[in-house]
């Protein structure tokens, strides 16, 4: 049995707990700040600039930022032994940093890079005095986003690089991986009750899209 007299006083134990909590908070906050800083700075360099898909390059740089942050926080944890820190605490802090950086990356840069809503707002911000009707917004989308910016070609190229579609002599065809991805998207859509029309493809296939001005029948079918 431990002698009660050998235990540290309650006040001293409380002080140790407070110091440990403060040290943990500082370590966690430092890892988050350092991880974000490393991630942003890495994006300003040419590292893996050959990876043209933003999301994939971001995942690679997230891994590099994680390793740099882990090395730095492990050293800091070693200096904080007097406050109860251990080097293994650095791993937990860096995992938290990685998770927050990944969430912020998907929500902010990826959305800014790909969102049609951001594109439309950008067009409206460039012409703040104009009034945009849905028809005018559709025209801008078709002429600028799909035309000048060639975003449909970009999407197909990215999906080919991802392995979801394959290029043929006369176009692109979805791969088994792409069909599996769409099935997964369907599960996500139903779980969170999002709009499933983009996934279910309720509209006609490209080969069966009709010219609105043509009469009913096969003569009205036009390729798009």
mmCIF file of C-alpha atoms in Angstrom, residues 10 38 64 124 127 135 160 214 216-217:
data_model
loop_
_atom_site.group_PDB
_atom_site.id
_atom_site.type_symbol
_atom_site.label_atom_id
_atom_site.label_comp_id
_atom_site.label_asym_id
_atom_site.label_seq_id
_atom_site.Cartn_x
_atom_site.Cartn_y
_atom_site.Cartn_z
ATOM 1 C CA UNK A 10 -4.106 18.051 -3.796
ATOM 2 C CA UNK A 38 2.884 24.596 -44.238
ATOM 3 C CA UNK A 64 3.994 16.595 -46.926
ATOM 4 C CA UNK A 124 -22.204 39.145 -61.425
ATOM 5 C CA UNK A 127 -20.885 43.551 -63.691
ATOM 6 C CA UNK A 135 -31.960 33.171 -69.264
ATOM 7 C CA UNK A 160 -10.049 10.079 -67.644
ATOM 8 C CA UNK A 214 -38.075 19.150 -84.431
ATOM 9 C CA UNK A 216 -41.657 13.769 -82.829
ATOM 10 C CA UNK A 217 -39.855 10.834 -84.354
#
